[in-house]
Amino acid sequence: GAYVQPGTVSKITLNRSTMTEVEDLMGTPSSTKLNDDGSETWTWNWSKTTDDSGAVFLIFAGNSEKTVHESVHVKFVDGVVVKKWRD
């Protein structure tokens, strides 16, 4: 999936940003989930590969690389952001 920069997530305002605003800002989520409590969680997933110096590679080569899988999650209640987090 597409990488979401930390600065992009900081533009989302809790209890104010809407689903439309979040999608305009971050693009289409990798997945969406309707939670038991009626809220909805959107997730953006991506992977990045770096060498031991921190340089990002787009092509796999060598064995000094490290692949990191990351995600951003945004939870909505009634179409408004109530929580956002990275992992």
XYZ file of N, CA and C in Angstrom:
261
model
N 0.805 -1.189 0.000
C 0.000 0.000 0.000
C 0.849 1.254 0.000
N 0.219 2.383 -0.115
C 0.910 3.668 -0.165
C 1.376 4.082 1.224
N 2.591 4.597 1.294
C 3.163 5.080 2.548
C 2.419 6.318 3.014
N 2.096 6.388 4.296
C 1.442 7.546 4.894
C 2.452 8.243 5.785
N 2.817 9.457 5.439
C 3.807 10.197 6.211
C 3.229 10.649 7.547
N 4.070 10.678 8.595
C 3.586 11.102 9.917
C 2.920 12.475 9.897
N 3.430 13.395 9.106
C 2.843 14.732 9.025
C 1.427 14.711 8.490
N 1.128 13.738 7.650
C -0.220 13.610 7.096
C -1.206 13.230 8.194
N -0.820 12.287 9.032
C -1.686 11.843 10.126
C -1.959 12.994 11.098
N -0.974 13.852 11.310
C -1.154 14.962 12.260
C -2.172 15.989 11.755
N -2.512 15.953 10.478
C -3.508 16.878 9.926
C -4.933 16.424 10.215
N -5.082 15.212 10.732
C -6.405 14.696 11.091
C -6.744 15.204 12.491
N -7.891 15.849 12.619
C -8.307 16.429 13.893
C -9.367 15.556 14.553
N -9.076 15.105 15.784
C -10.040 14.286 16.522
C -11.332 15.059 16.747
N -12.446 14.352 16.663
C -13.792 14.880 16.892
C -14.175 15.979 15.911
N -13.436 16.071 14.780
C -13.745 17.108 13.804
C -13.618 16.626 12.356
N -12.497 15.946 12.032
C -12.285 15.489 10.653
C -13.321 14.435 10.274
N -13.791 14.500 9.035
C -14.807 13.561 8.551
C -14.169 12.472 7.690
N -14.947 11.449 7.387
C -14.477 10.360 6.523
C -14.005 10.897 5.174
N -14.770 11.811 4.607
C -14.417 12.381 3.311
C -13.093 13.126 3.389
N -12.905 13.918 4.434
C -11.652 14.669 4.602
C -10.460 13.727 4.760
N -10.633 12.659 5.535
C -9.548 11.696 5.746
C -9.204 11.001 4.436
N -10.202 10.581 3.678
C -9.924 9.914 2.410
C -9.269 10.868 1.415
N -9.691 12.124 1.385
C -9.057 13.113 0.512
C -7.589 13.310 0.888
N -7.293 13.272 2.176
C -5.943 13.505 2.685
C -5.028 12.292 2.503
N -5.546 11.105 2.786
C -4.704 9.905 2.844
C -4.950 8.912 1.725
N -5.977 9.106 0.929
C -6.290 8.166 -0.137
C -7.182 7.041 0.370
N -7.480 6.127 -0.518
C -8.346 5.004 -0.188
C -7.645 4.068 0.797
N -8.318 3.682 1.888
C -7.681 2.784 2.857
C -7.467 1.381 2.285
N -6.490 0.676 2.851
C -6.231 -0.715 2.463
C -7.393 -1.609 2.867
N -8.007 -1.286 4.024
C -9.147 -2.068 4.495
C -10.033 -1.212 5.393
N -11.279 -1.629 5.524
C -12.221 -0.980 6.437
C -12.903 -2.066 7.258
N -13.286 -1.716 8.475
C -13.932 -2.685 9.359
C -15.051 -2.001 10.126
N -16.231 -2.613 10.109
C -17.349 -2.145 10.924
C -17.236 -2.837 12.272
N -17.072 -2.067 13.338
C -16.885 -2.614 14.683
C -18.224 -2.925 15.343
N -18.196 -3.795 16.354
C -19.411 -4.207 17.066
C -20.167 -3.039 17.682
N -19.435 -1.978 18.069
C -20.079 -0.834 18.712
C -20.667 0.160 17.708
N -20.622 -0.183 16.406
C -21.176 0.698 15.380
C -20.157 1.661 14.796
N -18.973 1.730 15.387
C -17.919 2.576 14.840
C -17.294 1.882 13.631
N -16.462 2.606 12.903
C -15.793 2.047 11.733
C -14.306 2.378 11.819
N -13.452 1.412 11.506
C -12.008 1.619 11.523
C -11.461 1.430 10.118
N -10.704 2.426 9.654
C -10.026 2.355 8.369
C -8.554 2.126 8.632
N -7.918 1.315 7.794
C -6.501 0.987 7.950
C -5.769 1.162 6.624
N -4.586 1.774 6.704
C -3.666 1.900 5.579
C -2.429 1.095 5.944
N -2.059 0.100 5.120
C -0.898 -0.764 5.367
C 0.142 -0.545 4.282
N 1.421 -0.637 4.644
C 2.503 -0.583 3.665
C 3.740 -1.229 4.242
N 4.700 -1.512 3.367
C 5.995 -2.065 3.774
C 7.081 -1.196 3.174
N 8.192 -1.074 3.888
C 9.344 -0.383 3.319
C 10.592 -1.189 3.639
N 11.512 -1.181 2.703
C 12.752 -1.930 2.847
C 13.912 -0.949 2.883
N 14.770 -1.097 3.882
C 15.932 -0.220 4.020
C 17.189 -1.062 4.138
N 18.339 -0.447 3.809
C 19.601 -1.132 4.073
C 20.058 -0.741 5.470
N 21.205 -1.225 5.908
C 21.631 -0.961 7.280
C 22.005 0.497 7.530
N 22.104 1.319 6.479
C 22.386 2.741 6.668
C 21.107 3.561 6.718
N 19.965 2.931 6.459
C 18.687 3.625 6.493
C 18.181 4.048 5.127
N 18.988 3.841 4.065
C 18.544 4.199 2.726
C 17.410 3.272 2.291
N 16.435 3.831 1.616
C 15.283 3.041 1.184
C 15.571 2.453 -0.194
N 15.297 1.155 -0.334
C 15.452 0.461 -1.603
C 14.093 0.161 -2.189
N 13.971 0.313 -3.490
C 12.748 -0.087 -4.176
C 12.888 -1.485 -4.764
N 14.116 -1.951 -4.925
C 14.386 -3.280 -5.463
C 15.164 -4.063 -4.423
N 14.811 -5.327 -4.230
C 15.502 -6.156 -3.255
C 16.851 -6.606 -3.805
N 17.924 -6.392 -3.027
C 19.262 -6.847 -3.424
C 20.126 -6.913 -2.179
N 20.839 -8.021 -2.016
C 21.728 -8.139 -0.867
C 21.004 -8.627 0.367
N 21.776 -8.844 1.426
C 21.177 -9.383 2.641
C 21.337 -8.465 3.846
N 21.649 -7.179 3.614
C 21.732 -6.230 4.722
C 20.455 -5.398 4.814
N 19.400 -5.864 4.162
C 18.147 -5.128 4.139
C 17.233 -5.522 5.302
N 16.346 -4.595 5.621
C 15.341 -4.847 6.646
C 14.006 -4.353 6.110
N 12.998 -5.202 6.149
C 11.667 -4.810 5.712
C 10.804 -4.555 6.942
N 10.151 -3.404 6.950
C 9.296 -3.008 8.063
C 7.875 -2.857 7.534
N 6.935 -3.478 8.221
C 5.516 -3.354 7.875
C 4.901 -2.360 8.856
N 4.214 -1.355 8.318
C 3.605 -0.326 9.155
C 2.150 -0.132 8.765
N 1.414 0.468 9.685
C -0.009 0.735 9.451
C -0.417 2.038 10.129
N -1.422 2.662 9.558
C -2.110 3.784 10.200
C -3.568 3.368 10.298
N -4.174 3.623 11.451
C -5.577 3.285 11.697
C -6.318 4.550 12.100
N -7.534 4.694 11.598
C -8.395 5.823 11.970
C -9.764 5.252 12.306
N -10.262 5.600 13.489
C -11.572 5.107 13.936
C -12.584 6.250 13.868
N -13.755 5.946 13.303
C -14.816 6.933 13.133
C -16.058 6.519 13.924
N -16.739 7.502 14.493
C -18.070 7.313 15.070
C -18.953 8.361 14.419
N -20.056 7.926 13.831
C -20.977 8.813 13.115
C -20.251 9.639 12.055
N -19.256 9.037 11.378
C -18.560 9.697 10.284
C -17.487 10.693 10.680
N -17.168 10.775 11.990
C -16.177 11.722 12.492
C -15.062 10.963 13.214
N -13.823 11.405 13.048
C -12.669 10.746 13.655
C -12.713 10.865 15.174
N -12.572 9.713 15.864
C -12.501 9.713 17.321
C -11.162 9.197 17.830
N -10.387 8.525 16.942
C -9.095 7.976 17.343
C -8.238 7.770 16.105
N -6.906 7.960 16.252
C -5.967 7.701 15.163
C -4.679 7.186 15.781
N -4.033 6.181 15.097
C -2.792 5.645 15.627
C -2.004 4.939 14.532
N -0.685 4.804 14.781
C 0.237 4.088 13.888
C 0.761 2.864 14.612
N 1.073 1.825 13.834
C 1.813 0.695 14.391
C 2.560 -0.026 13.294
